Coordinates of C-alpha atoms and ligand atoms in Angstrom, one line a residue:
X217 CA 0.3 0.0 -0.2
X218 CA 2.3 2.3 1.2
X219 CA 4.2 1.8 -2.3
X220 CA 1.5 2.1 -4.3
X221 CA 0.9 5.6 -2.5
X222 CA 4.3 7.2 -3.6
X223 CA 4.0 5.2 -7.0
X224 CA 0.5 7.4 -6.6
X225 CA 2.3 11.5 -5.7
X226 CA 5.6 9.8 -8.0
X227 CA 2.8 10.1 -11.4
X228 CA 0.5 12.2 -10.0
X229 CA -2.7 9.8 -11.3
X230 CA -4.1 8.7 -9.2
X231 CA -6.2 11.6 -7.7
X232 CA -9.4 8.9 -6.5
X233 CA -7.2 6.7 -6.2
X234 CA -6.2 7.9 -2.5
X235 CA -9.9 9.1 -2.1
X236 CA -10.4 8.2 1.8
X237 CA -12.4 4.8 2.3
X238 CA -16.0 4.6 4.4
X239 CA -17.4 2.4 5.4
X240 CA -21.3 2.7 4.5
X241 CA -21.9 3.7 7.8
X242 CA -19.0 6.2 7.6
X243 CA -20.7 7.7 5.1
X244 CA -23.8 8.0 6.1
X245 CA -22.5 9.9 8.7
X246 CA -20.8 12.2 6.6
X247 CA -24.1 12.5 4.5
X248 CA -25.8 14.0 8.4
X249 CA -22.7 15.9 9.1
X250 CA -22.4 17.8 5.8
X251 CA -26.4 17.9 4.6
X252 CA -28.0 17.1 7.8
X253 CA -29.7 14.4 6.0
X254 CA -31.0 11.3 8.7
X255 CA -30.9 7.1 7.1
X256 CA -33.4 5.4 5.2
X257 CA -36.8 6.7 7.1
X258 CA -35.1 8.5 10.2
X259 CA -36.0 12.4 10.4
X260 CA -32.7 14.7 11.8
X261 CA -34.8 17.9 13.9
X262 CA -32.6 20.3 15.2
X263 CA -33.5 22.3 18.2
X264 CA -32.5 26.5 17.7
X265 CA -31.6 28.5 20.7
X266 CA -33.2 29.4 23.8
X267 CA -36.4 28.9 22.8
X268 CA -36.4 25.1 21.7
X269 CA -36.8 26.1 17.5
X270 CA -37.7 23.4 15.8
X271 CA -36.6 23.4 11.9
X272 CA -35.2 20.6 9.8
X273 CA -31.0 19.5 10.2
X274 CA -30.7 20.2 6.5
X275 CA -31.4 23.6 7.8
X276 CA -28.4 23.6 9.5
X277 CA -26.0 20.6 8.9
X278 CA -23.1 20.6 11.2
X279 CA -20.4 21.9 8.7
X280 CA -22.6 24.9 8.3
X281 CA -20.6 25.8 11.5
X282 CA -17.9 23.2 11.8
X283 CA -17.0 23.4 8.4
X284 CA -16.4 20.1 6.8
X285 CA -13.2 20.1 7.8
X286 CA -14.4 20.3 11.9
X287 CA -11.9 23.2 11.8
X288 CA -14.7 25.6 12.8
X289 CA -15.0 28.8 11.3
X290 CA -15.2 32.7 13.3
X291 CA -18.4 34.4 12.4
X292 CA -18.8 36.7 15.1
X293 CA -19.9 35.4 18.9
X294 CA -19.2 31.5 19.8
X295 CA -16.5 29.9 17.7
X296 CA -17.4 25.5 17.5
X297 CA -14.8 24.4 18.7
X298 CA -12.2 21.5 16.5
X299 CA -14.7 17.5 16.7
X300 CA -11.0 16.6 15.7
X301 CA -11.8 13.3 17.5
X302 CA -7.5 13.0 18.7
X303 CA -8.5 16.8 20.5
X304 CA -11.9 15.4 21.6
X305 CA -11.5 12.2 23.6
X306 CA -7.5 11.2 23.1
X307 CA -5.4 11.4 25.7
X308 CA -5.7 11.8 29.6
X309 CA -6.9 15.1 31.5
X310 CA -8.7 18.4 31.2
X311 CA -9.6 20.0 27.5
X312 CA -10.1 23.7 26.9
X313 CA -13.1 25.3 24.9
X314 CA -14.7 28.3 24.6
X315 CA -13.9 29.0 29.1
X316 CA -15.3 25.4 29.8
X317 CA -13.1 22.6 31.2
X318 CA -14.2 19.2 30.9
X319 CA -12.4 16.0 30.6
X320 CA -12.6 13.4 27.3
X321 CA -15.3 12.8 24.8
X322 CA -16.9 9.1 24.8
X323 CA -18.9 8.4 22.5
X324 CA -21.9 7.9 24.6
X325 CA -20.7 12.2 26.0
X326 CA -20.6 12.7 22.0
X327 CA -24.3 11.9 21.8
X328 CA -25.1 13.4 25.3
X329 CA -23.8 17.0 23.6
X330 CA -25.4 16.8 20.4
X331 CA -28.6 16.4 21.6
X332 CA -28.8 17.4 24.9
X333 CA -25.8 20.7 25.0
X334 CA -23.9 19.0 27.3
X335 CA -19.6 18.4 27.8
X336 CA -18.7 15.6 29.3
X337 CA -18.4 17.9 33.0
X338 CA -21.9 18.3 32.2
X339 CA -21.1 22.3 30.8
X340 CA -23.7 23.8 29.5
X341 CA -23.4 24.4 25.7
X342 CA -23.8 28.0 24.5
X343 CA -27.0 27.8 21.9
X344 CA -25.3 29.0 19.4
X345 CA -25.1 25.0 19.3
X346 CA -28.8 23.4 18.2
X347 CA -29.6 20.2 19.9
X348 CA -30.3 17.3 17.4
X349 CA -33.1 15.2 17.5
X350 CA -32.0 11.4 15.8
X351 CA -32.2 8.1 15.7
X352 CA -29.6 5.9 17.8
X353 CA -28.5 4.7 14.7
X354 CA -28.3 7.5 12.7
X355 CA -26.7 8.9 16.1
X356 CA -24.4 5.6 16.0
X357 CA -22.8 6.5 11.9
X358 CA -23.0 10.1 12.4
X359 CA -20.0 9.0 15.3
X360 CA -18.3 6.5 13.3
X361 CA -17.6 9.7 10.8
X362 CA -16.5 11.5 13.6
X363 CA -13.9 10.1 14.1
X364 CA -12.9 9.4 10.5
X365 CA -13.4 13.5 9.6
X366 CA -10.2 14.9 10.3
X367 CA -8.3 12.1 7.6
X368 CA -11.5 13.2 5.3
X369 CA -9.3 15.8 3.2
X370 CA -9.8 17.5 0.7
X371 CA -9.0 15.8 -2.0
X372 CA -5.2 17.3 -3.8
X373 CA -3.7 17.9 -0.6
X374 CA -0.9 14.6 0.1
X375 CA 1.9 15.5 2.6
X376 CA 4.7 16.9 0.1
X377 CA 2.2 18.0 -3.4
X378 CA -0.9 19.7 -3.4
X379 CA -2.5 19.9 -6.6
X380 CA -4.1 22.7 -8.4
X381 CA -6.0 22.0 -11.6
X382 CA -6.5 24.0 -15.0
X383 CA -8.8 24.2 -18.3
X384 CA -6.7 25.6 -21.1
X385 CA -8.3 25.0 -24.8
X386 CA -5.2 23.5 -26.5
X387 CA -7.2 24.9 -30.6
X388 CA -9.7 27.3 -32.1
X389 CA -9.7 30.8 -31.4
X390 CA -8.5 30.7 -27.4
X391 CA -5.9 28.2 -28.2
X392 CA -3.7 31.5 -28.3
X393 CA -4.4 32.5 -25.1
X394 CA -4.3 28.8 -23.5
X395 CA -0.9 29.2 -24.4
X396 CA -0.1 32.0 -22.8
X397 CA -1.9 32.0 -19.1
X398 CA -0.1 27.9 -18.7
X399 CA 3.3 29.3 -19.4
X400 CA 2.8 31.4 -17.4
X401 CA 1.0 29.1 -14.7
X402 CA 4.3 27.0 -14.9
X403 CA 6.9 29.7 -14.8
X404 CA 4.7 30.7 -12.0
X405 CA 4.9 28.3 -9.7
X406 CA 7.5 26.5 -11.4
X407 CA 9.4 30.2 -9.6
X408 CA 7.5 29.0 -6.2
X409 CA 8.6 25.1 -6.4
X410 CA 12.1 26.9 -6.9
X411 CA 11.6 29.2 -2.8
X412 CA 11.1 25.5 -1.6
X413 CA 6.6 25.5 -2.0
X414 CA 4.1 26.3 0.1
X415 CA 4.3 25.0 3.3
X416 CA 6.6 22.6 3.3
X417 CA 4.2 21.2 -0.7
X418 CA 5.6 21.5 -4.2
X419 CA 2.8 23.3 -6.2
X420 CA 1.5 21.1 -9.0
X421 CA -0.5 22.1 -12.0
X422 CA -3.3 20.1 -14.0
X423 CA -3.8 21.3 -17.4
X424 CA -7.0 19.9 -19.8
X425 CA -8.1 20.6 -23.0
X426 CA -11.8 21.8 -21.7
X427 CA -12.8 21.3 -26.0
X428 CA -14.7 23.1 -28.5
X429 CA -17.7 23.0 -26.6
X430 CA -20.0 23.0 -23.4
X431 CA -20.1 19.2 -23.0
X432 CA -16.4 18.2 -23.6
X433 CA -16.1 21.5 -21.4
X434 CA -18.2 19.7 -18.5
X435 CA -16.3 16.6 -18.8
X436 CA -13.2 18.2 -18.5
X437 CA -14.2 19.9 -15.3
X438 CA -15.3 17.1 -13.9
X439 CA -12.2 14.5 -14.7
X440 CA -9.9 17.2 -13.0
X441 CA -12.0 17.0 -10.3
X442 CA -12.8 13.1 -9.6
X443 CA -10.2 11.6 -11.5
X444 CA -7.3 14.5 -10.6
X445 CA -8.5 14.9 -7.4
X446 CA -7.3 18.5 -7.8
X447 CA -7.5 21.2 -4.6
X448 CA -9.2 24.0 -6.9
X449 CA -9.4 25.4 -9.9
X450 CA -6.3 28.2 -10.9
X451 CA -7.6 30.8 -13.8
X452 CA -9.3 28.4 -16.6
X453 CA -10.0 29.8 -19.9
X454 CA -13.5 28.2 -20.8
X455 CA -16.5 30.6 -20.9
X456 CA -18.3 27.2 -22.7
X457 CA -19.0 26.3 -19.5
X458 CA -21.1 29.9 -18.5
X459 CA -22.7 29.3 -15.4
X460 CA -22.0 25.4 -15.3
X461 CA -19.1 26.2 -14.0
X462 CA -19.9 28.0 -11.1
X463 CA -22.9 25.3 -9.6
X464 CA -20.5 22.6 -10.5
X465 CA -17.7 24.2 -7.6
X466 CA -20.6 25.0 -5.8
X467 CA -22.0 22.4 -6.0
X468 CA -18.0 20.1 -4.4
X469 CA -17.3 23.3 -2.6
X470 CA -13.9 24.1 -4.4
X471 CA -12.8 27.0 -4.9
X472 CA -11.4 29.2 -8.3
X473 CA -9.3 32.0 -8.2
X474 CA -9.1 33.9 -12.4
X475 CA -11.6 35.3 -14.6
X476 CA -15.5 34.0 -14.6
X477 CA -17.2 33.5 -17.8
X478 CA -20.3 35.6 -16.5
X479 CA -19.1 38.3 -14.2
X480 CA -18.7 36.2 -11.3
X481 CA -20.9 35.6 -8.1
X482 CA -20.4 32.7 -7.3
X483 CA -19.1 32.6 -4.0
X484 CA -16.1 30.2 -5.1
X485 CA -15.3 32.7 -7.7
X486 CA -12.1 35.2 -6.7
X487 CA -11.2 36.9 -9.7
X488 CA -8.9 39.7 -9.4
X489 CA -10.7 41.6 -11.7
X490 CA -14.2 44.0 -11.9
X491 CA -16.8 42.7 -13.1
X492 CA -18.3 44.2 -16.5
X493 CA -21.0 45.7 -14.2
X494 CA -18.4 47.7 -11.9
X495 CA -16.5 48.9 -15.1
X496 CA -18.8 50.4 -16.6
X497 CA -19.8 52.1 -13.2
X498 CA -16.9 53.4 -13.6
X499 CA -17.3 54.9 -16.9
X500 CA -20.9 56.4 -16.7
X501 CA -19.5 58.2 -12.8
X502 CA -17.1 60.3 -15.6
X503 CA -19.9 60.8 -17.7
X504 CA -22.1 61.6 -15.2
X505 CA -18.9 63.7 -12.8
X506 CA -16.1 64.0 -16.3
X507 CA -18.9 65.6 -19.1
X508 CA -22.4 66.5 -17.5
X509 CA -24.7 64.6 -18.8
X510 CA -27.7 64.1 -17.1
X511 CA -29.8 61.9 -14.5
X512 CA -32.0 61.0 -17.0
X513 CA -29.5 61.4 -20.2
X514 CA -28.1 57.7 -20.1
X515 CA -29.0 54.2 -22.2
X516 CA -28.8 50.9 -21.8
X517 CA -28.0 49.6 -24.9
X518 CA -27.2 46.0 -25.3
X519 CA -26.5 43.6 -27.9
X520 CA -27.0 39.6 -28.1
X521 CA -29.5 37.6 -26.4
X522 CA -26.2 36.0 -24.2
X523 CA -26.0 40.1 -22.6
X524 CA -29.5 40.8 -21.6
X525 CA -29.2 39.8 -17.4
X526 CA -25.7 41.9 -17.6
X527 CA -28.0 44.9 -19.1
X528 CA -30.2 44.2 -15.9
X529 CA -27.5 44.0 -13.7
X530 CA -26.6 47.6 -15.6
X531 CA -29.1 49.7 -15.2
X532 CA -29.9 49.2 -11.3
X533 CA -26.9 49.5 -10.5
X534 CA -27.2 52.5 -12.4
X535 CA -30.6 53.0 -10.9
X536 CA -29.4 52.5 -7.4
X537 CA -26.0 54.8 -8.0
X538 CA -29.1 58.2 -8.6
X539 CA -29.9 58.2 -12.2
X540 CA -33.0 57.5 -13.8
X541 CA -33.6 55.6 -17.0
X542 CA -36.1 54.2 -19.1
X543 CA -36.0 50.7 -20.1
X544 CA -32.8 49.3 -21.0
X545 CA -32.7 47.7 -25.4
X546 CA -31.6 45.5 -26.9
X547 CA -30.7 47.0 -29.8
X548 CA -31.5 45.5 -32.9
X549 CA -30.7 48.2 -36.2
X550 CA -33.0 51.0 -34.5
X551 CA -31.0 54.5 -33.3
X552 CA -31.1 55.5 -29.8
X553 CA -31.6 58.5 -28.6
X554 CA -29.1 60.0 -25.4
X555 CA -27.1 61.6 -24.6
X556 CA -25.3 59.0 -23.7
X557 CA -24.9 55.1 -24.8
X558 CA -23.9 52.7 -21.9
X559 CA -23.3 49.7 -24.5
X560 CA -23.3 45.7 -24.2
X561 CA -22.6 43.3 -26.4
X562 CA -20.0 41.9 -29.6
X563 CA -17.8 44.6 -31.7
X564 CA -19.9 44.2 -34.7
X565 CA -22.8 45.6 -32.8
X566 CA -21.3 48.5 -31.6
X567 CA -19.6 49.4 -34.8
X568 CA -23.7 48.8 -36.8
X569 CA -24.6 51.1 -33.7
X570 CA -22.2 53.2 -34.5
X571 CA -22.9 53.5 -37.8
X572 CA -26.8 54.3 -37.2
X573 CA -26.5 56.4 -35.1
X574 CA -24.1 58.5 -37.3
X575 CA -26.1 58.5 -40.1
X576 CA -29.3 60.0 -38.7
X577 CA -26.8 62.0 -37.6
X578 CA -26.7 61.1 -34.1
X579 CA -23.1 61.2 -31.7
X580 CA -23.7 60.9 -28.2
X581 CA -21.6 59.8 -25.5
X582 CA -20.7 56.1 -26.1
X583 CA -19.7 54.4 -23.3
X584 CA -18.0 50.7 -23.2
X585 CA -15.9 48.3 -21.8
X586 CA -12.3 47.1 -23.3
X587 CA -12.7 43.7 -22.3
X588 CA -16.2 44.2 -24.9
X589 CA -15.1 46.3 -28.1
X590 CA -11.5 46.8 -28.1
X591 CA -11.5 44.8 -31.4
X592 CA -14.4 47.3 -33.2
X593 CA -12.1 50.9 -32.9
X594 CA -10.0 50.2 -36.5
X595 CA -13.7 50.2 -37.4
X596 CA -15.7 53.0 -36.0
X597 CA -15.8 56.8 -38.1
X598 CA -13.4 59.8 -37.5
X599 CA -16.9 61.1 -36.5
X600 CA -16.6 59.2 -33.1
X601 CA -12.6 60.6 -31.9
X602 CA -13.8 61.8 -27.9
X603 CA -17.0 60.9 -28.1
X604 CA -16.4 57.4 -27.1
X605 CA -14.9 56.3 -23.5
X606 CA -14.0 52.8 -22.2
X607 CA -13.3 51.4 -19.0
X608 CA -10.0 49.9 -18.5
X609 CA -9.3 47.4 -15.7
X610 CA -5.7 47.8 -16.0
X611 CA -3.6 50.9 -17.5
X612 CA 0.1 50.9 -17.9
X613 CA 0.1 53.6 -15.4
X614 CA -0.7 51.0 -12.8
X615 CA 2.6 49.0 -12.9
X616 CA 5.1 49.8 -10.3
X617 CA 8.9 49.8 -11.0
X618 CA 8.7 45.7 -9.5
X619 CA 5.5 45.0 -11.3
X620 CA 7.2 45.5 -14.7
X621 CA 10.5 43.8 -13.7
X622 CA 8.4 40.7 -12.7
X623 CA 6.3 40.7 -15.5
X624 CA 9.2 41.6 -18.4
X625 CA 11.2 38.4 -16.8
X626 CA 7.7 35.8 -17.8
X627 CA 7.5 37.4 -21.0
X628 CA 11.6 37.2 -21.1
X629 CA 11.4 33.4 -19.9
X630 CA 8.7 31.9 -21.4
X631 CA 9.2 34.0 -24.9
X632 CA 5.5 35.4 -24.4
X633 CA 5.5 39.2 -25.5
X634 CA 3.3 42.1 -25.1
X635 CA 0.1 41.6 -26.9
X636 CA -1.7 39.2 -24.3
X637 CA -0.1 41.5 -21.6
X638 CA -3.5 42.5 -19.9
X639 CA -4.1 38.5 -19.8
X640 CA -0.1 38.3 -18.7
X641 CA -1.5 40.1 -15.3
X642 CA -4.9 38.7 -14.7
X643 CA -2.9 35.4 -15.0
X644 CA -0.3 36.6 -12.7
X645 CA -2.4 38.6 -9.9
X646 CA -4.6 34.8 -9.6
X647 CA -0.9 33.3 -9.3
X648 CA -0.3 36.1 -6.0
X649 CA -3.4 35.3 -4.4
X650 CA -3.5 31.6 -4.8
X651 CA 0.4 32.6 -3.0
X652 CA -1.2 34.6 -0.3
X653 CA -3.7 32.5 0.7
X654 CA -2.0 29.5 0.7
X655 CA -0.1 31.3 3.0
X656 CA -1.9 32.0 5.9
X657 CA -3.8 29.3 5.5
X658 CA -1.5 27.3 6.9
X659 CA -0.2 23.6 6.6
X660 CA -3.5 22.1 7.6
X661 CA -5.3 23.1 4.3
X662 CA -8.4 23.4 3.5
X663 CA -11.2 23.6 0.9
X664 CA -13.3 25.7 3.3
X665 CA -9.8 27.3 4.3
X666 CA -9.3 28.7 1.0
X667 CA -11.8 30.1 0.5
X668 CA -11.7 32.6 4.3
X669 CA -8.5 33.5 3.7
X670 CA -8.9 35.0 -0.5
X671 CA -12.4 36.1 1.8
X672 CA -9.7 38.1 4.1
X673 CA -6.8 39.4 1.7
X674 CA -7.2 43.0 1.9
X675 CA -5.0 45.6 -0.5
X676 CA -2.9 43.0 -1.3
X677 CA -0.2 45.6 -3.7
X678 CA 0.1 43.2 -7.0
X679 CA 2.7 45.8 -8.7
X680 CA 1.0 45.4 -12.5
X681 CA -2.9 46.6 -10.7
X682 CA -4.7 49.1 -8.4
X683 CA -4.6 47.0 -4.3
X684 CA -7.0 43.7 -4.3
X685 CA -9.5 43.7 -2.0
X686 CA -12.0 40.6 -1.4
X687 CA -14.5 40.3 2.0
X688 CA -17.8 38.5 2.5
X689 CA -19.7 38.6 -0.2
X690 CA -17.3 40.5 -2.0
X691 CA -15.2 38.5 -4.7
X692 CA -13.8 40.8 -6.7
X693 CA -10.9 42.1 -6.5
X694 CA -11.6 45.1 -8.0
X695 CA -14.3 47.7 -7.3
X696 CA -14.8 49.8 -11.0
X697 CA -12.4 50.3 -13.5
X698 CA -10.0 53.7 -15.1
X699 CA -11.2 55.8 -17.2
X700 CA -9.9 55.8 -20.7
X701 CA -10.6 59.0 -23.8
X702 CA -10.1 57.6 -27.6
X703 CA -8.8 59.6 -30.0
X704 CA -9.5 58.4 -33.7
X705 CA -7.8 57.6 -36.3
X706 CA -5.1 55.5 -33.8
X707 CA -7.0 54.6 -32.4
X708 CA -5.1 57.2 -29.0
X709 CA -6.1 56.2 -26.2
X710 CA -6.0 58.8 -22.5
X711 CA -6.8 58.2 -19.1
X712 CA -9.2 60.7 -18.2
X713 CA -10.5 59.0 -14.6
X714 CA -8.4 57.3 -12.4
X715 CA -9.5 53.8 -10.9
X716 CA -10.7 54.3 -7.6
X717 CA -13.7 52.2 -6.0
X718 CA -17.2 52.7 -6.6
X719 CA -18.8 53.9 -3.1
X720 CA -22.2 51.0 -3.3
X721 CA -20.2 48.0 -4.0
X722 CA -20.6 45.7 -1.4
Ligands
LIG1025 C1 -25.5 26.7 14.0 C2 -24.1 26.6 14.8 C3 -23.8 25.3 14.7 C4 -24.0 24.1 14.0 C5 -25.6 23.5 13.3 C6 -23.1 22.2 15.1 N1 -23.1 23.2 16.1 FE1 -21.8 21.6 17.0 N2 -21.1 23.1 18.3 C7 -21.7 25.1 17.3 C8 -21.5 25.7 18.4 C9 -21.2 27.5 18.3 C10 -19.7 25.4 19.5 C11 -19.3 26.3 21.3 C12 -20.7 25.5 22.3 C13 -19.6 25.9 23.6 O1 -18.5 26.1 23.3 O2 -20.1 26.8 24.1 C14 -20.4 24.0 19.5 C15 -19.8 23.0 20.1 C16 -20.0 21.2 19.6 C17 -19.9 20.9 20.0 C18 -18.6 20.5 21.6 C19 -16.9 20.1 21.3 C20 -15.7 20.8 22.9 O3 -14.9 20.7 22.3 O4 -16.9 20.5 23.1 C21 -19.5 19.9 19.4 C22 -19.1 17.2 19.7 C23 -20.3 19.4 18.5 N3 -20.6 21.4 18.8 C24 -20.6 18.9 17.6 C25 -21.8 19.4 16.6 C26 -22.6 18.5 15.2 C27 -22.1 16.5 15.6 C28 -23.3 18.4 14.5 C29 -24.1 18.1 14.2 C30 -25.3 17.4 14.4 C31 -22.7 20.7 15.2 N4 -22.0 19.9 16.2 C32 -23.6 21.1 14.7 C33 -21.9 25.3 16.9 C34 -23.1 23.9 15.4

């Protein structure tokens, strides 16, 4: 067995083979622990608070407070202690938690803690810990599982190795971008490993090709998680997965550091860059403060059904920021009125809109995100010079001397040029966030701990972007963008408003 294990690690083939082997009883206990579900025809009820209000166990599974890893999470009030069985039961003498002192737990006193809220010394547990009603069989399952909980580690963590995964297309329109991201990731991980890795573990990267469509990408994602057993995802390029990516990560509790296909919004996805909504809010702020567009003077226009939800989200945030606007419009060749137009969609539709407006003799200000419409600039008529304002998450003015040297170093070592600088910066930021968070997590790593460490990152200086900050409910490192005016022909760019975090972002 030892030898097989060593072989597995050496070849990094057998991620799933290393998963914990649980008996049927322990598996039932795991389900109860994680999801609050009873075994066949049983029922689990949680009695909550000083009044013993009853709710189904699935509303308050143990893992929701103690964590899937049993380490407990500090979330205001009393901290749930570690449920490591070694700590609860092992050895002689007293142990302490939250000011209580008590001898070691036995199966019987554990059941009493879970059902009646008393520790082995008879101290009453804080009422933040519910009292659970469950059958004898369910309690046995739960106890059996709690004894294995400490071994039930997340995939991808081995004594010497921490395995990460990503999805990068090897062919098709994203192949070049995939090659760039891969080079930057491999370079960054090699640098970290040269310094000894993180907390004694080398970082290993598994790269799979998501293929061309959502089905092949879904398969690749499942292979990454089930067969390769990766701990977390880093900077994948798989827009075809769309909302399926976030759903799958949430279901399995897998963190991702990188840009999400749809502006994020998932608790598992930490994006160094601002979402489209925040970017467009920054340009709208400039419309009002820099260009004097009146509170009813903007129109939100989108092209393509896939942009509709984003357009609505932009509209809502604008209304909240004090704009009073008519409903969003889907662009299908019509003339749009207004002093300024906030556009969401692809480059060709943006060109069509500009031509339609010109033909009708109108020249409103146009506002958009560089990431969406930069490809349209060569086709825009000169009349739009200085009428067009774009959001850029990052401009070269953000780069410090150290940042420049770091970027130049990667480019030189990996034979990359400056064409994909934005993608390179993005990827370097993802690596930076991963490194920072893993260092804080310590040797006893779990996916949950990584998520809370990421959430705790504030004012991370990357040397290549404005400082990045996250928080509970905040999953984008930047809450806004620089605003850049475009002069034509050229195009030539001039920053007209610097990045500043939007006041109303979460
Ligand atoms: C709503 C949050 C919450 C849920 C759900 C919850 N606990 Fe707790 N648990 C706590 C808190 C808070 C404490 C600390 C109480 C104290 O120290 O007075 C605690 C304490 C404990 C203790 C005592 C540990 C010690 O060191 O004395 C055990 C054992 C325990 N919980 C097991 C469980 C199990 C098993 C479940 C699921 C059946 C569960 N808890 C569900 C919040 C929770």
